[in-house]
Coordinates of C-alpha atoms (C1' of nucleotides) in Angstrom, one line a residue:
Chain A
X57 CA 16.3 167.0 136.3
X58 CA 14.5 163.7 135.9
X59 CA 16.0 161.2 138.3
X60 CA 13.9 161.0 141.4
X61 CA 13.3 158.2 143.9
X62 CA 15.1 155.4 142.0
X63 CA 16.1 153.1 144.8
X64 CA 15.6 153.4 148.5
X65 CA 19.0 154.8 149.1
X66 CA 18.0 157.7 146.9
X67 CA 15.2 158.5 149.3
X68 CA 17.7 158.8 152.1
X69 CA 20.0 160.8 149.9
X70 CA 17.3 163.2 148.8
X71 CA 16.5 163.8 152.4
X72 CA 19.9 163.9 154.1
X73 CA 21.7 165.7 151.3
X74 CA 19.6 168.8 151.2
X75 CA 19.6 169.0 155.0
X76 CA 23.3 168.9 155.2
X77 CA 23.8 171.2 152.3
X78 CA 21.4 173.7 154.0
X79 CA 23.5 173.6 157.1
X80 CA 21.0 171.8 159.3
X81 CA 23.8 169.7 160.6
X82 CA 26.8 171.9 161.5
X83 CA 30.2 170.6 160.6
X84 CA 31.3 168.0 163.1
X85 CA 27.8 166.7 163.8
X86 CA 27.9 162.9 164.0
X87 CA 25.2 160.7 162.6
X88 CA 25.2 157.1 163.7
X89 CA 24.2 154.6 161.0
X90 CA 21.7 152.8 163.3
X91 CA 20.2 156.1 164.1
X92 CA 19.7 156.8 160.4
X93 CA 18.4 153.3 159.9
X94 CA 15.7 154.0 162.4
X95 CA 14.9 157.5 161.3
X96 CA 14.4 156.5 157.6
X97 CA 13.1 153.0 158.4
X98 CA 15.5 151.3 156.1
X99 CA 18.1 148.6 156.5
X100 CA 21.8 149.2 157.2
X101 CA 22.6 148.3 153.6
X102 CA 20.6 151.2 152.3
X103 CA 21.9 153.7 154.8
X104 CA 25.5 152.6 154.0
X105 CA 24.9 153.1 150.3
X106 CA 23.6 156.6 150.9
X107 CA 26.5 157.4 153.2
X108 CA 29.0 156.2 150.6
X109 CA 27.5 158.6 148.1
X110 CA 27.5 161.5 150.6
X111 CA 31.0 160.6 151.4
X112 CA 32.0 160.7 147.7
X113 CA 30.6 164.2 147.6
X114 CA 32.7 165.0 150.6
X115 CA 29.7 166.1 152.6
X116 CA 30.4 163.6 155.3
X117 CA 33.2 161.3 156.5
X118 CA 32.6 157.9 157.9
X119 CA 34.9 156.6 160.6
X120 CA 34.9 153.6 162.8
X121 CA 34.1 154.0 166.5
X122 CA 33.0 157.6 165.7
X123 CA 30.2 157.6 163.2
X124 CA 29.3 159.6 160.1
X125 CA 30.7 163.1 160.6
X126 CA 29.5 166.1 158.7
X127 CA 32.4 167.8 157.0
X128 CA 32.9 171.6 156.9
X129 CA 31.5 173.3 153.9
X130 CA 35.0 174.1 152.5
X131 CA 35.5 170.4 151.9
X132 CA 32.3 169.8 149.9
X133 CA 32.4 168.9 146.3
X134 CA 30.6 172.1 145.3
X135 CA 30.8 171.1 141.6
X136 CA 28.7 168.0 142.2
X137 CA 25.3 168.6 140.4
X138 CA 23.5 167.2 143.4
X139 CA 25.3 169.5 145.8
X140 CA 24.6 172.4 143.6
X141 CA 20.9 171.6 143.4
X142 CA 20.7 171.0 147.1
X143 CA 22.4 174.3 148.0
X144 CA 20.3 176.1 145.4
X145 CA 17.2 174.7 147.1
X146 CA 18.3 175.5 150.6
X147 CA 19.3 178.3 152.9
X148 CA 22.3 179.7 151.1
X149 CA 20.6 179.9 147.7
X150 CA 21.8 183.6 147.3
X151 CA 25.4 182.7 147.9
X152 CA 25.2 179.7 145.6
X153 CA 23.5 181.8 142.9
X154 CA 26.3 184.4 143.2
X155 CA 29.0 181.8 142.9
X156 CA 27.4 180.2 139.9
X157 CA 26.9 183.6 138.2
X158 CA 30.6 184.4 138.8
X159 CA 31.4 181.0 137.4
X160 CA 29.3 181.7 134.3
X161 CA 31.0 185.0 133.9
X162 CA 34.4 183.4 133.8
X163 CA 33.5 180.4 131.7
X164 CA 31.1 181.5 129.1
X165 CA 33.3 184.1 127.4
X166 CA 36.1 181.6 127.2
X167 CA 33.8 179.0 125.9
X168 CA 32.5 181.4 123.2
X169 CA 36.1 182.1 122.1
X170 CA 36.8 178.4 121.8
X171 CA 33.5 177.9 120.0
X172 CA 34.4 180.6 117.5
X173 CA 37.4 178.4 116.6
X174 CA 36.0 175.0 116.8
X175 CA 32.2 175.1 116.3
X176 CA 30.9 172.9 113.5
X177 CA 28.6 174.4 110.8
X178 CA 25.7 172.5 112.4
X179 CA 26.5 173.9 115.8
X180 CA 26.7 177.4 114.3
X181 CA 23.3 176.9 112.6
X182 CA 21.7 175.7 115.9
X183 CA 23.2 178.7 117.7
X184 CA 21.8 181.1 115.2
X185 CA 18.4 179.3 115.3
X186 CA 18.2 179.7 119.0
X187 CA 19.3 183.4 118.9
X188 CA 16.6 184.1 116.4
X189 CA 14.2 182.1 118.5
X190 CA 15.0 184.4 121.4
X191 CA 14.3 187.4 119.2
X192 CA 10.9 186.1 118.1
X193 CA 9.8 185.2 121.6
X194 CA 11.2 188.3 123.3
X195 CA 7.9 190.2 123.0
X196 CA 4.4 189.4 124.0
X197 CA 5.1 187.7 127.3
X198 CA 6.3 184.4 125.9
X199 CA 8.9 184.0 128.7
X200 CA 8.6 180.2 128.8
X201 CA 9.4 179.9 125.1
X202 CA 12.1 182.5 125.4
X203 CA 13.7 180.6 128.3
X204 CA 13.9 177.4 126.2
X205 CA 15.9 179.2 123.5
X206 CA 18.0 181.1 126.0
X207 CA 19.1 177.9 127.7
X208 CA 19.6 176.0 124.5
X209 CA 21.7 178.9 123.2
X210 CA 24.1 179.0 126.2
X211 CA 24.3 175.2 126.3
X212 CA 25.2 175.1 122.7
X213 CA 28.1 177.5 123.2
X214 CA 29.4 175.5 126.1
X215 CA 29.2 172.3 124.0
X216 CA 30.7 173.9 120.9
X217 CA 33.7 174.9 122.9
X218 CA 35.0 171.4 122.6
X219 CA 35.9 171.4 126.2
X220 CA 33.9 168.7 127.9
X221 CA 34.2 170.4 131.3
X222 CA 32.7 173.5 130.0
X223 CA 30.0 171.4 128.3
X224 CA 29.0 169.9 131.6
X225 CA 28.2 173.3 133.0
X226 CA 25.3 173.5 130.7
X227 CA 23.0 172.0 133.3
X228 CA 24.1 174.5 135.8
X229 CA 23.6 177.4 133.5
X230 CA 20.2 176.1 132.7
X231 CA 19.3 175.9 136.3
X232 CA 20.4 179.4 136.9
X233 CA 18.6 180.8 133.9
X234 CA 15.3 179.0 134.6
X235 CA 15.6 179.9 138.3
X236 CA 16.0 183.6 137.3
X237 CA 12.9 183.5 135.1
X238 CA 10.8 181.7 137.7
X239 CA 11.9 184.1 140.4
X240 CA 10.5 187.3 139.2
X241 CA 7.8 185.6 137.3
X242 CA 5.5 188.5 136.5
X243 CA 8.2 190.3 134.7
X244 CA 7.9 192.2 131.4
X245 CA 9.7 191.1 128.3
X246 CA 13.5 190.7 128.3
X247 CA 15.7 193.7 127.5
X248 CA 16.0 194.1 123.7
X249 CA 19.8 195.0 124.0
X250 CA 20.4 191.7 125.8
X251 CA 18.6 189.8 123.0
X252 CA 20.6 191.5 120.4
X253 CA 23.8 190.6 122.1
X254 CA 22.9 186.9 121.7
X255 CA 22.4 187.3 118.0
X256 CA 25.7 189.1 117.6
X257 CA 27.5 186.4 119.6
X258 CA 26.1 183.8 117.2
X259 CA 27.3 185.8 114.3
X260 CA 30.8 186.2 115.7
X261 CA 31.1 182.5 116.4
X262 CA 29.8 181.7 112.9
X263 CA 32.4 184.0 111.5
X264 CA 35.1 182.5 113.6
X265 CA 35.8 185.8 115.4
X266 CA 37.0 184.6 118.8
X267 CA 37.8 188.0 120.1
X268 CA 34.4 189.4 119.3
X269 CA 32.6 186.3 120.5
X270 CA 34.4 186.5 123.8
X271 CA 33.8 190.2 124.3
X272 CA 30.1 190.0 123.4
X273 CA 29.6 187.1 125.7
X274 CA 31.2 188.9 128.5
X275 CA 28.8 191.7 128.0
X276 CA 26.0 189.2 128.5
X277 CA 27.5 187.8 131.7
X278 CA 28.3 191.2 133.2
X279 CA 24.6 191.9 132.6
X280 CA 23.8 188.8 134.5
X281 CA 26.1 189.9 137.3
X282 CA 24.5 193.3 137.4
X283 CA 21.1 191.8 137.5
X284 CA 22.1 189.6 140.5
X285 CA 23.5 192.7 142.2
X286 CA 20.0 194.1 142.2
X287 CA 18.5 191.0 143.8
X288 CA 21.2 190.4 146.3
X289 CA 23.4 193.5 146.7
X290 CA 26.9 192.7 147.9
X291 CA 25.8 189.8 150.0
X292 CA 27.4 186.5 150.5
X293 CA 30.9 187.9 150.1
X294 CA 33.6 187.6 152.8
X295 CA 34.2 190.7 154.9
X296 CA 37.0 192.2 152.9
X297 CA 37.5 195.8 152.0
X298 CA 34.8 197.4 149.9
Chain B
X296 CA 46.0 163.5 147.8
X297 CA 46.0 161.3 150.9
X298 CA 43.0 159.1 150.9
X299 CA 44.0 155.6 149.7
X300 CA 42.6 152.2 150.4
X301 CA 40.2 153.2 153.2
X302 CA 37.6 150.5 153.0
X303 CA 37.3 147.6 150.7
X304 CA 34.8 149.4 148.4
X305 CA 37.6 151.9 147.8
X306 CA 39.8 149.1 146.5
X307 CA 37.1 148.3 144.0
X308 CA 36.6 151.9 143.2
X309 CA 40.3 152.6 142.7
X310 CA 40.4 149.8 140.3
X311 CA 37.2 150.1 138.3
X312 CA 37.1 153.9 138.3
X313 CA 40.4 154.5 136.5
X314 CA 39.6 151.6 134.1
X315 CA 36.3 153.2 133.1
X316 CA 37.8 156.7 132.9
X317 CA 40.5 155.4 130.7
X318 CA 38.0 154.0 128.3
X319 CA 38.7 150.4 129.0
X320 CA 35.0 149.7 129.1
X321 CA 33.3 151.4 126.1
X322 CA 30.0 153.1 126.8
X323 CA 27.2 150.5 126.9
X324 CA 29.4 147.8 128.4
X325 CA 27.6 146.0 131.1
X326 CA 29.2 144.7 134.3
X327 CA 27.2 142.3 136.4
X328 CA 27.3 142.6 140.1
X329 CA 28.2 139.0 140.8
X330 CA 30.9 139.1 138.1
X331 CA 32.5 142.1 140.0
X332 CA 32.0 140.2 143.3
X333 CA 34.0 137.3 141.9
X334 CA 36.6 139.5 140.2
X335 CA 37.5 141.5 143.2
X336 CA 36.8 138.8 145.7
X337 CA 34.5 140.9 147.8
X338 CA 30.9 140.6 149.0
X339 CA 27.9 142.0 147.2
X340 CA 27.6 144.8 149.8
X341 CA 31.0 146.1 148.9
X342 CA 30.4 145.9 145.1
X343 CA 27.2 147.7 145.5
X344 CA 28.7 150.5 147.6
X345 CA 31.4 151.0 144.9
X346 CA 28.8 151.0 142.2
X347 CA 26.7 153.5 144.0
X348 CA 29.6 155.9 144.1
X349 CA 30.4 155.3 140.4
X350 CA 26.8 155.9 139.8
X351 CA 26.9 159.2 141.6
X352 CA 29.8 160.2 139.4
X353 CA 27.6 159.3 136.4
X354 CA 30.3 156.9 135.2
X355 CA 27.8 154.0 135.3
X356 CA 24.1 153.4 135.5
X357 CA 22.6 150.5 137.5
X358 CA 19.4 149.0 136.1
X359 CA 17.4 146.0 137.1
X360 CA 17.4 143.1 134.8
X361 CA 20.3 144.7 132.8
X362 CA 23.3 145.2 135.0
X363 CA 25.7 148.0 135.6
X364 CA 26.0 149.9 132.4
X365 CA 29.0 152.1 131.5
X366 CA 27.7 155.6 130.5
X367 CA 29.1 157.6 127.6
X368 CA 31.8 160.0 128.5
X369 CA 29.5 163.0 127.9
X370 CA 27.5 162.1 130.9
X371 CA 30.4 161.8 133.4
X372 CA 30.8 164.2 136.2
X373 CA 34.1 165.5 134.8
X374 CA 34.4 167.9 137.8
X375 CA 34.5 165.2 140.3
X376 CA 38.1 165.1 141.8
X377 CA 38.3 161.4 141.4
X378 CA 37.2 161.4 137.8
X379 CA 39.7 164.2 137.1
X380 CA 42.5 162.3 138.7
X381 CA 41.6 159.0 137.0
X382 CA 41.4 160.7 133.6
X383 CA 44.7 162.5 134.3
X384 CA 46.3 159.1 135.1
X385 CA 44.8 157.4 132.1
X386 CA 44.8 157.3 128.3
X387 CA 43.3 160.8 127.6
X388 CA 45.6 162.6 129.9
X389 CA 46.5 165.1 127.1
X390 CA 42.9 166.0 126.5
X391 CA 42.2 166.3 130.2
X392 CA 45.2 168.5 130.6
X393 CA 44.1 170.8 127.9
X394 CA 40.6 171.0 129.4
X395 CA 42.0 171.8 132.8
X396 CA 44.3 174.4 131.4
X397 CA 41.4 176.1 129.5
X398 CA 39.5 176.0 132.7
X399 CA 42.3 177.6 134.6
X400 CA 42.6 180.3 131.9
X401 CA 39.0 181.1 132.3
X402 CA 38.8 181.0 136.1
X403 CA 42.0 182.3 137.5
X404 CA 41.8 185.8 136.0
X405 CA 38.3 186.2 137.3
X406 CA 39.4 184.9 140.6
X407 CA 42.2 187.4 140.7
X408 CA 39.8 190.2 140.0
X409 CA 37.6 189.1 142.8
X410 CA 40.6 188.7 145.1
X411 CA 41.6 192.3 144.4
X412 CA 38.3 193.4 145.8
X413 CA 37.8 191.0 148.6
X414 CA 41.2 189.6 149.8
X415 CA 42.0 190.2 153.4
X416 CA 45.3 191.8 154.5
X417 CA 46.4 188.4 155.7
X418 CA 45.6 186.8 152.4
X419 CA 47.5 189.6 150.6
X420 CA 50.5 189.0 152.8
X421 CA 50.4 185.3 152.1
X422 CA 50.2 186.0 148.4
X423 CA 53.2 188.3 148.5
X424 CA 55.1 185.9 150.5
X425 CA 54.6 183.1 148.0
X426 CA 55.4 185.4 145.1
X427 CA 58.7 186.3 146.7
X428 CA 59.2 182.7 147.6
X429 CA 58.9 181.9 143.9
X430 CA 61.5 184.6 143.1
X431 CA 64.0 183.3 145.6
X432 CA 63.7 179.7 144.4
X433 CA 63.5 180.5 140.7
X434 CA 67.3 180.0 140.3
X435 CA 69.6 177.2 141.1
X436 CA 67.4 174.3 140.2
X437 CA 65.2 174.4 143.3
X438 CA 62.2 173.3 141.2
X439 CA 60.6 171.4 144.1
X440 CA 60.6 174.4 146.4
X441 CA 59.5 176.7 143.6
X442 CA 56.6 174.4 142.8
X443 CA 55.4 174.6 146.4
X444 CA 55.2 178.4 146.3
X445 CA 53.7 178.3 142.8
X446 CA 50.9 176.1 144.0
X447 CA 50.3 178.0 147.2
X448 CA 50.2 181.2 145.2
X449 CA 47.5 180.1 142.8
X450 CA 45.6 178.4 145.5
X451 CA 45.6 181.5 147.6
X452 CA 44.2 183.6 144.8
X453 CA 41.4 181.1 144.2
X454 CA 40.6 181.1 147.9
X455 CA 40.8 184.9 148.3
X456 CA 38.2 185.3 145.5
X457 CA 35.6 184.5 148.1
X458 CA 33.9 182.1 145.6
X459 CA 33.9 178.7 147.1
X460 CA 33.6 177.0 143.8
X461 CA 36.7 178.8 142.6
X462 CA 38.4 177.8 145.8
X463 CA 37.7 174.1 145.2
X464 CA 39.6 174.3 142.0
X465 CA 42.8 174.8 144.0
X466 CA 43.4 171.0 144.1
X467 CA 43.0 170.8 140.3
X468 CA 45.4 173.6 139.7
X469 CA 47.9 172.0 142.1
X470 CA 47.7 168.8 140.2
X471 CA 48.2 170.5 136.9
X472 CA 51.1 172.5 138.1
X473 CA 52.9 169.6 139.8
X474 CA 52.2 167.4 136.8
X475 CA 53.8 169.9 134.6
X476 CA 56.9 170.1 136.8
X477 CA 57.2 166.4 137.1
X478 CA 56.7 165.9 133.4
X479 CA 59.8 167.7 132.0
X480 CA 61.7 166.9 135.1
X481 CA 65.2 167.9 134.0
X482 CA 64.2 171.4 133.1
X483 CA 66.2 174.5 133.7
X484 CA 64.8 177.3 136.0
X485 CA 61.5 178.9 135.3
X486 CA 61.2 181.9 133.0
X487 CA 62.1 185.1 134.9
X488 CA 59.2 187.0 133.1
X489 CA 56.7 184.5 134.4
X490 CA 58.0 184.8 137.9
X491 CA 57.8 188.5 137.7
X492 CA 54.2 188.3 136.6
X493 CA 53.3 186.6 139.8
X494 CA 54.9 189.3 141.9
X495 CA 53.0 191.9 139.9
X496 CA 49.7 190.0 140.4
X497 CA 50.3 190.0 144.1
X498 CA 50.9 193.7 144.1
X499 CA 47.8 194.4 142.0
X500 CA 45.6 192.4 144.4
X501 CA 47.2 194.1 147.4
X502 CA 46.4 197.5 145.9
X503 CA 42.8 196.4 145.1
X504 CA 43.4 196.9 141.4
X505 CA 41.0 194.3 139.9
X506 CA 41.6 195.2 136.3
X507 CA 45.4 194.9 136.6
X508 CA 45.1 191.7 138.6
X509 CA 42.9 190.1 136.0
X510 CA 45.0 191.2 133.1
X511 CA 48.3 190.0 134.6
X512 CA 46.8 186.7 135.7
X513 CA 45.5 186.2 132.2
X514 CA 49.1 186.7 131.0
X515 CA 50.1 183.9 133.2
X516 CA 47.4 181.6 132.0
X517 CA 48.0 182.3 128.3
X518 CA 51.6 181.4 129.0
X519 CA 50.3 178.1 130.4
X520 CA 48.2 177.5 127.3
X521 CA 51.1 178.3 125.1
X522 CA 53.3 175.9 127.0
X523 CA 50.7 173.2 126.6
X524 CA 50.5 173.9 122.9
X525 CA 54.2 172.9 122.6
X526 CA 53.6 169.6 124.4
X527 CA 50.3 168.6 122.7
X528 CA 49.9 170.8 119.6
X529 CA 46.3 171.2 118.6
X530 CA 45.3 167.7 119.7
X531 CA 42.2 166.6 121.6
X532 CA 40.0 169.2 119.9
X533 CA 37.0 168.2 117.8
X534 CA 37.3 168.3 114.1
X535 CA 36.2 171.8 113.4
X536 CA 37.6 174.4 111.1
X537 CA 41.2 175.5 111.8
Chain C
dC262 C1' 51.9 163.1 185.2
dC263 C1' 52.5 160.3 181.4
dA264 C1' 52.3 156.0 178.9
dA265 C1' 50.8 151.5 178.0
dA266 C1' 47.3 148.1 178.1
dC267 C1' 42.6 147.3 177.9
dC268 C1' 37.6 148.0 176.8
dT269 C1' 33.9 148.7 173.9
dA270 C1' 31.2 151.4 170.7
dT271 C1' 30.7 151.8 166.1
dA272 C1' 31.7 151.1 161.3
dG273 C1' 33.2 147.4 158.1
dG274 C1' 32.4 143.1 155.9
dT275 C1' 30.1 138.5 154.7
dA276 C1' 26.3 135.1 153.8
dG277 C1' 21.9 133.8 153.0
dT278 C1' 17.3 134.8 151.7
dA279 C1' 13.4 136.9 149.7
dC280 C1' 11.3 140.7 146.8
dT281 C1' 10.9 143.6 142.7
dT282 C1' 11.3 145.0 138.3
dA283 C1' 11.7 144.9 133.4
dA284 C1' 13.8 142.6 129.2
dT285 C1' 12.5 138.9 126.4
dC286 C1' 9.7 136.0 124.0
dA287 C1' 5.8 133.4 122.9
dA288 C1' 1.0 132.9 122.6
dG289 C1' -3.2 135.0 121.3
dC290 C1' -6.0 138.6 119.4
dC291 C1' -7.3 142.0 115.9
Chain D
dG163 C1' 0.9 140.0 109.5
dG164 C1' 1.5 142.9 113.1
dC165 C1' 0.3 144.4 117.5
dT166 C1' -1.0 143.4 122.3
dT167 C1' -0.7 140.6 126.3
dG168 C1' 1.0 137.7 129.5
dA169 C1' 4.5 134.3 131.4
dT170 C1' 9.2 133.7 132.1
dT171 C1' 13.2 134.8 134.4
dA172 C1' 17.6 137.3 135.0
dA173 C1' 19.4 140.7 137.3
dG174 C1' 19.5 144.4 140.8
dT175 C1' 17.2 145.7 145.4
dA176 C1' 16.5 145.0 150.1
dC177 C1' 16.5 142.9 154.8
dT178 C1' 18.5 140.2 158.5
dA179 C1' 21.8 138.0 161.3
dC180 C1' 26.3 137.5 162.6
dC181 C1' 31.1 138.3 162.8
dT182 C1' 35.5 141.3 162.4
dA183 C1' 38.4 145.3 162.9
dT184 C1' 39.6 149.6 164.4
dA185 C1' 40.2 153.5 167.1
dG186 C1' 38.5 156.7 170.9
dG187 C1' 38.3 156.4 175.9
dT188 C1' 39.4 154.7 180.2
dT189 C1' 41.8 152.5 183.4
dT190 C1' 45.9 151.1 185.3
dG191 C1' 50.7 151.1 186.4
dG192 C1' 55.1 153.2 186.4

DNA sequence: CCAAACCTATAGGTAGTACTTAATCAAGCC
DNA sequence: GGCTTGATTAAGTACTACCTATAGGTTTGG
């Protein structure tokens, strides 16, 4: 993510947004504009622009005679990249990570199936290239290089699906994958079986085998779910039956 | 959707947003602030607030000395509810509808599986209620009442999944379902097999059978995909191999 | 006890002004 | 001739002051 600090309203946004997303202001909290003006030492114009953006993310609601009210988390636009990043950076990172992994598990197999039908030869080539890149960097503690290929691989599948909504999840997947790598930093090389799966997915897509592509991709994502289960076992879920 | 016209900047937004989303302004088009000021007969403040929101949706980019530039569609936040609605209302409604249906097909089965594990008794009860409501309204041209139950049913599954991102897709699913009903308005009653599927999904979730819940829900969504295929056969996809 | 009128806090909106950045282009240097 | 450097200047950015509109609260009257 490259966009930082462009414009004063961004400064306010990058400060208020994460705070709200982290739950620092419980739902119902009211923030008056002149208070924010003072707090951030900016003019009303700037505050209002920031508030408008937060409002479009459904993080807050601005009403006359009341102020800027923080909305309950259920209303937030949890698909907004900013909101995702802010939540990922804040208190409920585990829950957000689980949600995103569940999302991946749902989307990526479907995307792979579509990619098997619609991927262009160029896209197939790129996919294979990244899969082979993963293989060649999977040994000898080249985690950084491995990660690059891993991200590119998954992003390529999402793009090749031809579904622009799937494609837009590339950034999210990238963030999850890189977050995972950076989390248990001093880890050994990735599992060989997982690497092999990627190669086989690339093959299936190249051959136009949607069923195989979907099944193999699902194997990858259940692996990701299992991995998550180790880090945050059964947490973040509502209190249902077990 | 209830929020209309609140604030002058909304007026601008509700006019510019759909236009951009419909492709009226090709990527790279520049809109100057003072031009917009004049066009909408509002002050700079208002224009800038609207632009800030469009910017947060990645529909436009505001740069000094250049103006407000329309971004290519690949950059748009296609998960933003406003963007979804605007695209659904505009020229590429078919493509958007296909994307959303593919999204549903990926998410809803996964959500049903999670719901089978985590749904509370109250949620199971509500689910069954709506399934039965669908049954009882599936005959005698009560499409409106049927639609209400249908939407509530799918929304309930997404909510009961315990994944807040899935839950937020409830609005989208609602829009797709109601759009479908209102499209071929003078239609006969819904297919009995489809209705039965919903009842069986409710049962599977109540019994905590994640596998069955997922499989049955997938049957529903492939039905939706098939239905879409009739209305917009193979359109909106990139030119890959067949 | 309830309803209608009033009060006022707070966001909404406009206008004018000054600052800042960066695209452009021309002059000058290598 | 081509590249660097600097001036020009067009556009967004930001601040201020002032006014308006609305809606939550309070008072008042029935």
